[in-house]
Amino acid sequence: MFSLIDTLFETQELDNNQLKQLIELEDNSPQEEYLFKQADKKRKEIYGIDIYIRGLIEISNYCKNNCLYCGIRCSNLNVERYRLSREEILECAKYGYSLGFRTFVMQGGEDLHYSDDEVCKIVSQIKEQYPDCAVTLSLGEKDKSTYQAYFNAGADRYLLRHETAIEEHYKLLHPSAMKLSKRKQCLFDLKEIGFQVGSGFMVGSPFQTTDNIIADLRFLQELQPEMIGIGPFIPHKETPFKDKAQGDLHKTLRLVAILRLLFPYSLIPSTTALGSIAENGRELGLQVGANVVMPNLSPTDVRKLYNLYNNKAFIGKEAVEGLSDLKLQTQALGYRIVTERGDALTWEDKR
Ligand code: 5AD
């Protein structure tokens, strides 16, 4: 097992059977420890001890989709819906900039209220006011022409998780109106346009098998995203998956580590979901290969409404107000929060 991890470290390659062995390693085993150690070593080789920060602005919890796992699915009538105006979003960016953020992530449900033109206006205003910042969008599936307009307005990056790369599994997590082929098409469109692209999946989503996860890793190898976000599935009480089991902490950590070794140059966040299932989840993620954190920059009164899953952390370390604590904690672990834009490095950069 140790030599298998060494092979992955050296070559970024393993066959499916070997990946399976790593994904299914025993919690706290010496092999798992070694996997974590090597992932951290690889991260330091490429990105040093730096942790990039992104200011997350959750612009709307309206969503036209009805994903079975998600708390803001349209058929959940118990959500108090909100959306931020252009002015409010710019206000968030202003506050974030003063705190040192140089990437803003505008994330939202698929809310048809924002026209393409409106999104473009917001993006170009942020870019005009803060030319040294990157703007990341995470607004779901759109036509290629819309993505192109966003890009032309100055958006640098786009996050869209594929959620699961296997058709049958995708159908169990989504209503029939949603198609995995469409999701994949969106991701390749985004790549082609020139966005830095982020994708990813939930660990422990209902019906997920190890073979599903391997397919996810293979899909990511095909896509070659600059950013990869994963987090444990967490049930939400107002969804059909309310009684399903939560994703496993250790399995999620092993996958963060495996991702770091398979994709040495990728930007990998230690996600809010990870920080929500364990007190030190976010720190653990950073110690096994993750190099990005995305504190919440949304106005405080709406933070509790952007509830994709229950017990979502939105205060303390998960919020911008906790930035100084986060700095101290990560420092104690031997890392350093930096305020650079934090674009993905490539093999060429390192040569
Ligand atoms: N648990 C964990 N993650 C979730 N997401 C949505 N619902 C849940 C949940 N119940 C994730 C999805 C989505 C991202 C924004 O949040 O992967 O892409």
PDB file of N, CA and C in Angstrom, residues 233-330:
ATOM      1  N   PHE A 233     -21.664  14.811   1.710  1.00  0.00           N
ATOM      2  CA  PHE A 233     -23.108  15.025   1.631  1.00  0.00           C
ATOM      3  C   PHE A 233     -23.641  15.189   3.056  1.00  0.00           C
ATOM      4  N   ILE A 234     -24.506  16.177   3.249  1.00  0.00           N
ATOM      5  CA  ILE A 234     -25.132  16.388   4.551  1.00  0.00           C
ATOM      6  C   ILE A 234     -26.638  16.485   4.337  1.00  0.00           C
ATOM      7  N   PRO A 235     -27.420  15.606   4.960  1.00  0.00           N
ATOM      8  CA  PRO A 235     -28.865  15.637   4.688  1.00  0.00           C
ATOM      9  C   PRO A 235     -29.514  16.941   5.150  1.00  0.00           C
ATOM     10  N   HIS A 236     -30.522  17.350   4.404  1.00  0.00           N
ATOM     11  CA  HIS A 236     -31.309  18.522   4.777  1.00  0.00           C
ATOM     12  C   HIS A 236     -32.724  18.027   5.073  1.00  0.00           C
ATOM     13  N   LYS A 237     -33.286  18.489   6.161  1.00  0.00           N
ATOM     14  CA  LYS A 237     -34.544  17.899   6.634  1.00  0.00           C
ATOM     15  C   LYS A 237     -35.741  18.173   5.740  1.00  0.00           C
ATOM     16  N   GLU A 238     -35.637  19.143   4.858  1.00  0.00           N
ATOM     17  CA  GLU A 238     -36.764  19.396   3.965  1.00  0.00           C
ATOM     18  C   GLU A 238     -36.523  18.917   2.542  1.00  0.00           C
ATOM     19  N   THR A 239     -35.777  17.828   2.431  1.00  0.00           N
ATOM     20  CA  THR A 239     -35.534  17.232   1.119  1.00  0.00           C
ATOM     21  C   THR A 239     -35.896  15.742   1.183  1.00  0.00           C
ATOM     22  N   PRO A 240     -36.064  15.115   0.011  1.00  0.00           N
ATOM     23  CA  PRO A 240     -36.361  13.674   0.008  1.00  0.00           C
ATOM     24  C   PRO A 240     -35.235  12.847   0.636  1.00  0.00           C
ATOM     25  N   PHE A 241     -34.068  13.417   0.770  1.00  0.00           N
ATOM     26  CA  PHE A 241     -32.935  12.682   1.328  1.00  0.00           C
ATOM     27  C   PHE A 241     -32.728  12.943   2.815  1.00  0.00           C
ATOM     28  N   LYS A 242     -33.795  13.397   3.462  1.00  0.00           N
ATOM     29  CA  LYS A 242     -33.636  13.804   4.877  1.00  0.00           C
ATOM     30  C   LYS A 242     -33.146  12.677   5.786  1.00  0.00           C
ATOM     31  N   ASP A 243     -33.500  11.431   5.425  1.00  0.00           N
ATOM     32  CA  ASP A 243     -33.105  10.325   6.303  1.00  0.00           C
ATOM     33  C   ASP A 243     -31.856   9.590   5.822  1.00  0.00           C
ATOM     34  N   LYS A 244     -31.223  10.103   4.805  1.00  0.00           N
ATOM     35  CA  LYS A 244     -30.018   9.442   4.283  1.00  0.00           C
ATOM     36  C   LYS A 244     -28.815   9.761   5.171  1.00  0.00           C
ATOM     37  N   ALA A 245     -27.851   8.866   5.099  1.00  0.00           N
ATOM     38  CA  ALA A 245     -26.668   9.037   5.955  1.00  0.00           C
ATOM     39  C   ALA A 245     -25.781  10.171   5.452  1.00  0.00           C
ATOM     40  N   GLN A 246     -25.139  10.790   6.398  1.00  0.00           N
ATOM     41  CA  GLN A 246     -24.190  11.866   6.083  1.00  0.00           C
ATOM     42  C   GLN A 246     -22.906  11.272   5.511  1.00  0.00           C
ATOM     43  N   GLY A 247     -22.239  12.027   4.655  1.00  0.00           N
ATOM     44  CA  GLY A 247     -20.947  11.580   4.113  1.00  0.00           C
ATOM     45  C   GLY A 247     -19.908  11.479   5.221  1.00  0.00           C
ATOM     46  N   ASP A 248     -18.946  10.619   4.981  1.00  0.00           N
ATOM     47  CA  ASP A 248     -17.962  10.292   6.011  1.00  0.00           C
ATOM     48  C   ASP A 248     -16.774  11.260   5.994  1.00  0.00           C
ATOM     49  N   LEU A 249     -16.385  11.700   7.187  1.00  0.00           N
ATOM     50  CA  LEU A 249     -15.268  12.650   7.306  1.00  0.00           C
ATOM     51  C   LEU A 249     -13.969  12.079   6.735  1.00  0.00           C
ATOM     52  N   HIS A 250     -13.614  10.893   7.183  1.00  0.00           N
ATOM     53  CA  HIS A 250     -12.322  10.339   6.751  1.00  0.00           C
ATOM     54  C   HIS A 250     -12.285  10.039   5.260  1.00  0.00           C
ATOM     55  N   LYS A 251     -13.401   9.534   4.745  1.00  0.00           N
ATOM     56  CA  LYS A 251     -13.423   9.260   3.303  1.00  0.00           C
ATOM     57  C   LYS A 251     -13.243  10.559   2.518  1.00  0.00           C
ATOM     58  N   THR A 252     -13.888  11.623   2.998  1.00  0.00           N
ATOM     59  CA  THR A 252     -13.735  12.919   2.331  1.00  0.00           C
ATOM     60  C   THR A 252     -12.271  13.370   2.386  1.00  0.00           C
ATOM     61  N   LEU A 253     -11.648  13.199   3.539  1.00  0.00           N
ATOM     62  CA  LEU A 253     -10.243  13.603   3.667  1.00  0.00           C
ATOM     63  C   LEU A 253      -9.351  12.762   2.750  1.00  0.00           C
ATOM     64  N   ARG A 254      -9.633  11.458   2.686  1.00  0.00           N
ATOM     65  CA  ARG A 254      -8.819  10.614   1.789  1.00  0.00           C
ATOM     66  C   ARG A 254      -8.970  11.091   0.349  1.00  0.00           C
ATOM     67  N   LEU A 255     -10.184  11.495  -0.004  1.00  0.00           N
ATOM     68  CA  LEU A 255     -10.390  11.952  -1.382  1.00  0.00           C
ATOM     69  C   LEU A 255      -9.714  13.293  -1.651  1.00  0.00           C
ATOM     70  N   VAL A 256      -9.701  14.172  -0.669  1.00  0.00           N
ATOM     71  CA  VAL A 256      -8.950  15.426  -0.837  1.00  0.00           C
ATOM     72  C   VAL A 256      -7.488  15.085  -1.106  1.00  0.00           C
ATOM     73  N   ALA A 257      -6.954  14.154  -0.331  1.00  0.00           N
ATOM     74  CA  ALA A 257      -5.551  13.766  -0.485  1.00  0.00           C
ATOM     75  C   ALA A 257      -5.301  13.121  -1.856  1.00  0.00           C
ATOM     76  N   ILE A 258      -6.205  12.235  -2.260  1.00  0.00           N
ATOM     77  CA  ILE A 258      -6.057  11.572  -3.563  1.00  0.00           C
ATOM     78  C   ILE A 258      -6.122  12.616  -4.690  1.00  0.00           C
ATOM     79  N   LEU A 259      -7.037  13.586  -4.554  1.00  0.00           N
ATOM     80  CA  LEU A 259      -7.144  14.645  -5.573  1.00  0.00           C
ATOM     81  C   LEU A 259      -5.847  15.433  -5.665  1.00  0.00           C
ATOM     82  N   ARG A 260      -5.275  15.762  -4.523  1.00  0.00           N
ATOM     83  CA  ARG A 260      -4.008  16.515  -4.537  1.00  0.00           C
ATOM     84  C   ARG A 260      -2.926  15.730  -5.284  1.00  0.00           C
ATOM     85  N   LEU A 261      -2.905  14.408  -5.092  1.00  0.00           N
ATOM     86  CA  LEU A 261      -1.865  13.606  -5.730  1.00  0.00           C
ATOM     87  C   LEU A 261      -2.162  13.358  -7.210  1.00  0.00           C
ATOM     88  N   LEU A 262      -3.437  13.268  -7.560  1.00  0.00           N
ATOM     89  CA  LEU A 262      -3.804  13.069  -8.978  1.00  0.00           C
ATOM     90  C   LEU A 262      -3.694  14.373  -9.762  1.00  0.00           C
ATOM     91  N   PHE A 263      -3.989  15.488  -9.067  1.00  0.00           N
ATOM     92  CA  PHE A 263      -4.012  16.805  -9.736  1.00  0.00           C
ATOM     93  C   PHE A 263      -3.149  17.775  -8.928  1.00  0.00           C
ATOM     94  N   PRO A 264      -1.827  17.612  -9.008  1.00  0.00           N
ATOM     95  CA  PRO A 264      -0.936  18.390  -8.130  1.00  0.00           C
ATOM     96  C   PRO A 264      -1.147  19.894  -8.234  1.00  0.00           C
ATOM     97  N   TYR A 265      -1.521  20.373  -9.411  1.00  0.00           N
ATOM     98  CA  TYR A 265      -1.614  21.813  -9.636  1.00  0.00           C
ATOM     99  C   TYR A 265      -2.990  22.394  -9.352  1.00  0.00           C
ATOM    100  N   SER A 266      -3.929  21.568  -8.985  1.00  0.00           N
ATOM    101  CA  SER A 266      -5.286  22.088  -8.817  1.00  0.00           C
ATOM    102  C   SER A 266      -5.420  22.880  -7.528  1.00  0.00           C
ATOM    103  N   LEU A 267      -6.393  23.785  -7.552  1.00  0.00           N
ATOM    104  CA  LEU A 267      -6.753  24.532  -6.349  1.00  0.00           C
ATOM    105  C   LEU A 267      -7.896  23.768  -5.698  1.00  0.00           C
ATOM    106  N   ILE A 268      -7.689  23.371  -4.462  1.00  0.00           N
ATOM    107  CA  ILE A 268      -8.666  22.527  -3.776  1.00  0.00           C
ATOM    108  C   ILE A 268      -9.119  23.222  -2.494  1.00  0.00           C
ATOM    109  N   PRO A 269     -10.387  23.605  -2.424  1.00  0.00           N
ATOM    110  CA  PRO A 269     -10.847  24.237  -1.184  1.00  0.00           C
ATOM    111  C   PRO A 269     -11.089  23.221  -0.078  1.00  0.00           C
ATOM    112  N   SER A 270     -10.846  23.661   1.131  1.00  0.00           N
ATOM    113  CA  SER A 270     -11.339  22.917   2.281  1.00  0.00           C
ATOM    114  C   SER A 270     -12.731  23.486   2.517  1.00  0.00           C
ATOM    115  N   THR A 271     -13.750  22.728   2.172  1.00  0.00           N
ATOM    116  CA  THR A 271     -15.087  23.302   1.984  1.00  0.00           C
ATOM    117  C   THR A 271     -15.863  23.533   3.282  1.00  0.00           C
ATOM    118  N   THR A 272     -16.881  24.368   3.150  1.00  0.00           N
ATOM    119  CA  THR A 272     -17.766  24.642   4.282  1.00  0.00           C
ATOM    120  C   THR A 272     -18.423  23.356   4.769  1.00  0.00           C
ATOM    121  N   ALA A 273     -18.790  22.471   3.830  1.00  0.00           N
ATOM    122  CA  ALA A 273     -19.440  21.222   4.235  1.00  0.00           C
ATOM    123  C   ALA A 273     -18.496  20.413   5.127  1.00  0.00           C
ATOM    124  N   LEU A 274     -17.234  20.389   4.771  1.00  0.00           N
ATOM    125  CA  LEU A 274     -16.231  19.678   5.582  1.00  0.00           C
ATOM    126  C   LEU A 274     -16.131  20.320   6.966  1.00  0.00           C
ATOM    127  N   GLY A 275     -16.145  21.659   6.983  1.00  0.00           N
ATOM    128  CA  GLY A 275     -16.088  22.373   8.252  1.00  0.00           C
ATOM    129  C   GLY A 275     -17.370  22.244   9.066  1.00  0.00           C
ATOM    130  N   SER A 276     -18.445  21.799   8.397  1.00  0.00           N
ATOM    131  CA  SER A 276     -19.738  21.703   9.084  1.00  0.00           C
ATOM    132  C   SER A 276     -19.942  20.353   9.763  1.00  0.00           C
ATOM    133  N   ILE A 277     -19.227  19.310   9.303  1.00  0.00           N
ATOM    134  CA  ILE A 277     -19.458  17.983   9.923  1.00  0.00           C
ATOM    135  C   ILE A 277     -18.474  17.677  11.040  1.00  0.00           C
ATOM    136  N   ALA A 278     -17.426  18.467  11.160  1.00  0.00           N
ATOM    137  CA  ALA A 278     -16.477  18.250  12.255  1.00  0.00           C
ATOM    138  C   ALA A 278     -15.928  19.591  12.695  1.00  0.00           C
ATOM    139  N   GLU A 279     -15.736  19.731  13.965  1.00  0.00           N
ATOM    140  CA  GLU A 279     -15.251  20.965  14.553  1.00  0.00           C
ATOM    141  C   GLU A 279     -13.982  21.461  13.844  1.00  0.00           C
ATOM    142  N   ASN A 280     -13.065  20.521  13.580  1.00  0.00           N
ATOM    143  CA  ASN A 280     -11.792  20.892  12.953  1.00  0.00           C
ATOM    144  C   ASN A 280     -11.718  20.435  11.494  1.00  0.00           C
ATOM    145  N   GLY A 281     -12.883  20.225  10.898  1.00  0.00           N
ATOM    146  CA  GLY A 281     -12.918  19.681   9.531  1.00  0.00           C
ATOM    147  C   GLY A 281     -12.146  20.519   8.526  1.00  0.00           C
ATOM    148  N   ARG A 282     -12.326  21.808   8.629  1.00  0.00           N
ATOM    149  CA  ARG A 282     -11.652  22.685   7.681  1.00  0.00           C
ATOM    150  C   ARG A 282     -10.125  22.611   7.831  1.00  0.00           C
ATOM    151  N   GLU A 283      -9.645  22.601   9.065  1.00  0.00           N
ATOM    152  CA  GLU A 283      -8.195  22.506   9.301  1.00  0.00           C
ATOM    153  C   GLU A 283      -7.666  21.172   8.785  1.00  0.00           C
ATOM    154  N   LEU A 284      -8.435  20.092   9.038  1.00  0.00           N
ATOM    155  CA  LEU A 284      -7.998  18.778   8.576  1.00  0.00           C
ATOM    156  C   LEU A 284      -7.853  18.766   7.055  1.00  0.00           C
ATOM    157  N   GLY A 285      -8.819  19.367   6.362  1.00  0.00           N
ATOM    158  CA  GLY A 285      -8.752  19.424   4.901  1.00  0.00           C
ATOM    159  C   GLY A 285      -7.470  20.097   4.432  1.00  0.00           C
ATOM    160  N   LEU A 286      -7.125  21.176   5.109  1.00  0.00           N
ATOM    161  CA  LEU A 286      -5.930  21.933   4.728  1.00  0.00           C
ATOM    162  C   LEU A 286      -4.652  21.139   4.986  1.00  0.00           C
ATOM    163  N   GLN A 287      -4.735  20.201   5.925  1.00  0.00           N
ATOM    164  CA  GLN A 287      -3.544  19.413   6.253  1.00  0.00           C
ATOM    165  C   GLN A 287      -3.354  18.206   5.339  1.00  0.00           C
ATOM    166  N   VAL A 288      -4.362  17.916   4.498  1.00  0.00           N
ATOM    167  CA  VAL A 288      -4.244  16.738   3.640  1.00  0.00           C
ATOM    168  C   VAL A 288      -4.329  17.105   2.149  1.00  0.00           C
ATOM    169  N   GLY A 289      -3.971  18.359   1.841  1.00  0.00           N
ATOM    170  CA  GLY A 289      -3.878  18.697   0.419  1.00  0.00           C
ATOM    171  C   GLY A 289      -4.679  19.898  -0.042  1.00  0.00           C
ATOM    172  N   ALA A 290      -5.690  20.318   0.729  1.00  0.00           N
ATOM    173  CA  ALA A 290      -6.470  21.480   0.307  1.00  0.00           C
ATOM    174  C   ALA A 290      -5.646  22.755   0.509  1.00  0.00           C
ATOM    175  N   ASN A 291      -5.866  23.751  -0.365  1.00  0.00           N
ATOM    176  CA  ASN A 291      -5.070  24.990  -0.256  1.00  0.00           C
ATOM    177  C   ASN A 291      -5.894  26.259  -0.461  1.00  0.00           C
ATOM    178  N   VAL A 292      -7.199  26.133  -0.305  1.00  0.00           N
ATOM    179  CA  VAL A 292      -8.096  27.283  -0.499  1.00  0.00           C
ATOM    180  C   VAL A 292      -9.163  27.267   0.593  1.00  0.00           C
ATOM    181  N   VAL A 293      -9.517  28.447   1.099  1.00  0.00           N
ATOM    182  CA  VAL A 293     -10.714  28.542   1.939  1.00  0.00           C
ATOM    183  C   VAL A 293     -11.597  29.669   1.406  1.00  0.00           C
ATOM    184  N   MET A 294     -12.883  29.505   1.600  1.00  0.00           N
ATOM    185  CA  MET A 294     -13.841  30.459   1.026  1.00  0.00           C
ATOM    186  C   MET A 294     -14.765  30.999   2.107  1.00  0.00           C
ATOM    187  N   PRO A 295     -14.284  31.919   2.926  1.00  0.00           N
ATOM    188  CA  PRO A 295     -15.144  32.455   3.990  1.00  0.00           C
ATOM    189  C   PRO A 295     -16.344  33.210   3.418  1.00  0.00           C
ATOM    190  N   ASN A 296     -17.408  33.186   4.182  1.00  0.00           N
ATOM    191  CA  ASN A 296     -18.669  33.768   3.756  1.00  0.00           C
ATOM    192  C   ASN A 296     -18.661  35.281   3.908  1.00  0.00           C
ATOM    193  N   LEU A 297     -18.918  35.942   2.788  1.00  0.00           N
ATOM    194  CA  LEU A 297     -18.886  37.401   2.741  1.00  0.00           C
ATOM    195  C   LEU A 297     -20.286  37.971   2.519  1.00  0.00           C
ATOM    196  N   SER A 298     -21.291  37.096   2.521  1.00  0.00           N
ATOM    197  CA  SER A 298     -22.661  37.574   2.291  1.00  0.00           C
ATOM    198  C   SER A 298     -23.095  38.455   3.464  1.00  0.00           C
ATOM    199  N   PRO A 299     -24.059  39.345   3.234  1.00  0.00           N
ATOM    200  CA  PRO A 299     -24.578  40.140   4.355  1.00  0.00           C
ATOM    201  C   PRO A 299     -25.063  39.195   5.459  1.00  0.00           C
ATOM    202  N   THR A 300     -24.791  39.562   6.709  1.00  0.00           N
ATOM    203  CA  THR A 300     -25.061  38.623   7.815  1.00  0.00           C
ATOM    204  C   THR A 300     -26.519  38.181   7.898  1.00  0.00           C
ATOM    205  N   ASP A 301     -27.451  39.074   7.562  1.00  0.00           N
ATOM    206  CA  ASP A 301     -28.861  38.697   7.739  1.00  0.00           C
ATOM    207  C   ASP A 301     -29.321  37.633   6.745  1.00  0.00           C
ATOM    208  N   VAL A 302     -28.621  37.432   5.640  1.00  0.00           N
ATOM    209  CA  VAL A 302     -29.070  36.410   4.688  1.00  0.00           C
ATOM    210  C   VAL A 302     -28.278  35.104   4.805  1.00  0.00           C
ATOM    211  N   ARG A 303     -27.183  35.127   5.535  1.00  0.00           N
ATOM    212  CA  ARG A 303     -26.320  33.933   5.593  1.00  0.00           C
ATOM    213  C   ARG A 303     -27.053  32.679   6.017  1.00  0.00           C
ATOM    214  N   LYS A 304     -27.922  32.828   7.010  1.00  0.00           N
ATOM    215  CA  LYS A 304     -28.599  31.631   7.524  1.00  0.00           C
ATOM    216  C   LYS A 304     -29.646  31.104   6.543  1.00  0.00           C
ATOM    217  N   LEU A 305     -29.957  31.893   5.527  1.00  0.00           N
ATOM    218  CA  LEU A 305     -30.979  31.472   4.569  1.00  0.00           C
ATOM    219  C   LEU A 305     -30.401  30.647   3.424  1.00  0.00           C
ATOM    220  N   TYR A 306     -29.100  30.714   3.255  1.00  0.00           N
ATOM    221  CA  TYR A 306     -28.495  29.949   2.149  1.00  0.00           C
ATOM    222  C   TYR A 306     -28.154  28.561   2.669  1.00  0.00           C
ATOM    223  N   ASN A 307     -29.205  27.804   2.911  1.00  0.00           N
ATOM    224  CA  ASN A 307     -29.050  26.535   3.594  1.00  0.00           C
ATOM    225  C   ASN A 307     -29.163  25.360   2.640  1.00  0.00           C
ATOM    226  N   LEU A 308     -28.032  24.921   2.110  1.00  0.00           N
ATOM    227  CA  LEU A 308     -28.050  23.776   1.205  1.00  0.00           C
ATOM    228  C   LEU A 308     -28.226  22.493   1.994  1.00  0.00           C
ATOM    229  N   TYR A 309     -27.767  22.523   3.254  1.00  0.00           N
ATOM    230  CA  TYR A 309     -27.857  21.335   4.113  1.00  0.00           C
ATOM    231  C   TYR A 309     -27.994  21.822   5.552  1.00  0.00           C
ATOM    232  N   ASN A 310     -28.389  20.925   6.437  1.00  0.00           N
ATOM    233  CA  ASN A 310     -28.610  21.339   7.824  1.00  0.00           C
ATOM    234  C   ASN A 310     -27.282  21.555   8.550  1.00  0.00           C
ATOM    235  N   ASN A 311     -27.343  22.398   9.561  1.00  0.00           N
ATOM    236  CA  ASN A 311     -26.162  22.712  10.380  1.00  0.00           C
ATOM    237  C   ASN A 311     -25.007  23.296   9.574  1.00  0.00           C
ATOM    238  N   LYS A 312     -25.333  23.965   8.484  1.00  0.00           N
ATOM    239  CA  LYS A 312     -24.276  24.583   7.690  1.00  0.00           C
ATOM    240  C   LYS A 312     -23.606  25.662   8.535  1.00  0.00           C
ATOM    241  N   ALA A 313     -22.296  25.605   8.577  1.00  0.00           N
ATOM    242  CA  ALA A 313     -21.565  26.597   9.364  1.00  0.00           C
ATOM    243  C   ALA A 313     -21.546  27.917   8.614  1.00  0.00           C
ATOM    244  N   PHE A 314     -21.938  28.979   9.279  1.00  0.00           N
ATOM    245  CA  PHE A 314     -21.861  30.278   8.592  1.00  0.00           C
ATOM    246  C   PHE A 314     -21.322  31.354   9.510  1.00  0.00           C
ATOM    247  N   ILE A 315     -20.909  30.940  10.690  1.00  0.00           N
ATOM    248  CA  ILE A 315     -20.300  31.918  11.589  1.00  0.00           C
ATOM    249  C   ILE A 315     -18.876  31.455  11.915  1.00  0.00           C
ATOM    250  N   GLY A 316     -18.217  32.188  12.768  1.00  0.00           N
ATOM    251  CA  GLY A 316     -16.872  31.808  13.204  1.00  0.00           C
ATOM    252  C   GLY A 316     -15.942  31.680  12.014  1.00  0.00           C
ATOM    253  N   LYS A 317     -15.223  30.571  11.990  1.00  0.00           N
ATOM    254  CA  LYS A 317     -14.190  30.381  10.976  1.00  0.00           C
ATOM    255  C   LYS A 317     -14.726  30.406   9.547  1.00  0.00           C
ATOM    256  N   GLU A 318     -16.019  30.100   9.394  1.00  0.00           N
ATOM    257  CA  GLU A 318     -16.587  30.045   8.053  1.00  0.00           C
ATOM    258  C   GLU A 318     -16.935  31.436   7.524  1.00  0.00           C
ATOM    259  N   ALA A 319     -16.886  32.428   8.376  1.00  0.00           N
ATOM    260  CA  ALA A 319     -17.282  33.769   7.961  1.00  0.00           C
ATOM    261  C   ALA A 319     -16.071  34.686   7.929  1.00  0.00           C
ATOM    262  N   VAL A 320     -16.194  35.776   7.187  1.00  0.00           N
ATOM    263  CA  VAL A 320     -15.054  36.686   7.086  1.00  0.00           C
ATOM    264  C   VAL A 320     -14.675  37.268   8.442  1.00  0.00           C
ATOM    265  N   GLU A 321     -15.663  37.387   9.336  1.00  0.00           N
ATOM    266  CA  GLU A 321     -15.362  37.934  10.661  1.00  0.00           C
ATOM    267  C   GLU A 321     -14.364  37.044  11.399  1.00  0.00           C
ATOM    268  N   GLY A 322     -14.303  35.779  11.001  1.00  0.00           N
ATOM    269  CA  GLY A 322     -13.387  34.852  11.670  1.00  0.00           C
ATOM    270  C   GLY A 322     -12.019  34.788  11.015  1.00  0.00           C
ATOM    271  N   LEU A 323     -11.768  35.718  10.089  1.00  0.00           N
ATOM    272  CA  LEU A 323     -10.535  35.658   9.315  1.00  0.00           C
ATOM    273  C   LEU A 323      -9.281  35.713  10.190  1.00  0.00           C
ATOM    274  N   SER A 324      -9.312  36.571  11.205  1.00  0.00           N
ATOM    275  CA  SER A 324      -8.102  36.681  12.023  1.00  0.00           C
ATOM    276  C   SER A 324      -7.873  35.400  12.829  1.00  0.00           C
ATOM    277  N   ASP A 325      -8.962  34.773  13.290  1.00  0.00           N
ATOM    278  CA  ASP A 325      -8.828  33.483  13.976  1.00  0.00           C
ATOM    279  C   ASP A 325      -8.273  32.431  13.021  1.00  0.00           C
ATOM    280  N   LEU A 326      -8.837  32.439  11.822  1.00  0.00           N
ATOM    281  CA  LEU A 326      -8.404  31.472  10.814  1.00  0.00           C
ATOM    282  C   LEU A 326      -6.916  31.632  10.533  1.00  0.00           C
ATOM    283  N   LYS A 327      -6.476  32.891  10.484  1.00  0.00           N
ATOM    284  CA  LYS A 327      -5.049  33.162  10.241  1.00  0.00           C
ATOM    285  C   LYS A 327      -4.197  32.530  11.328  1.00  0.00           C
ATOM    286  N   LEU A 328      -4.617  32.744  12.569  1.00  0.00           N
ATOM    287  CA  LEU A 328      -3.847  32.213  13.695  1.00  0.00           C
ATOM    288  C   LEU A 328      -3.836  30.682  13.682  1.00  0.00           C
ATOM    289  N   GLN A 329      -5.019  30.110  13.444  1.00  0.00           N
ATOM    290  CA  GLN A 329      -5.108  28.650  13.465  1.00  0.00           C
ATOM    291  C   GLN A 329      -4.280  27.998  12.382  1.00  0.00           C
ATOM    292  N   THR A 330      -4.358  28.570  11.180  1.00  0.00           N
ATOM    293  CA  THR A 330      -3.625  27.958  10.082  1.00  0.00           C
ATOM    294  C   THR A 330      -2.122  28.167  10.270  1.00  0.00           C
TER     295      THR A 330
END
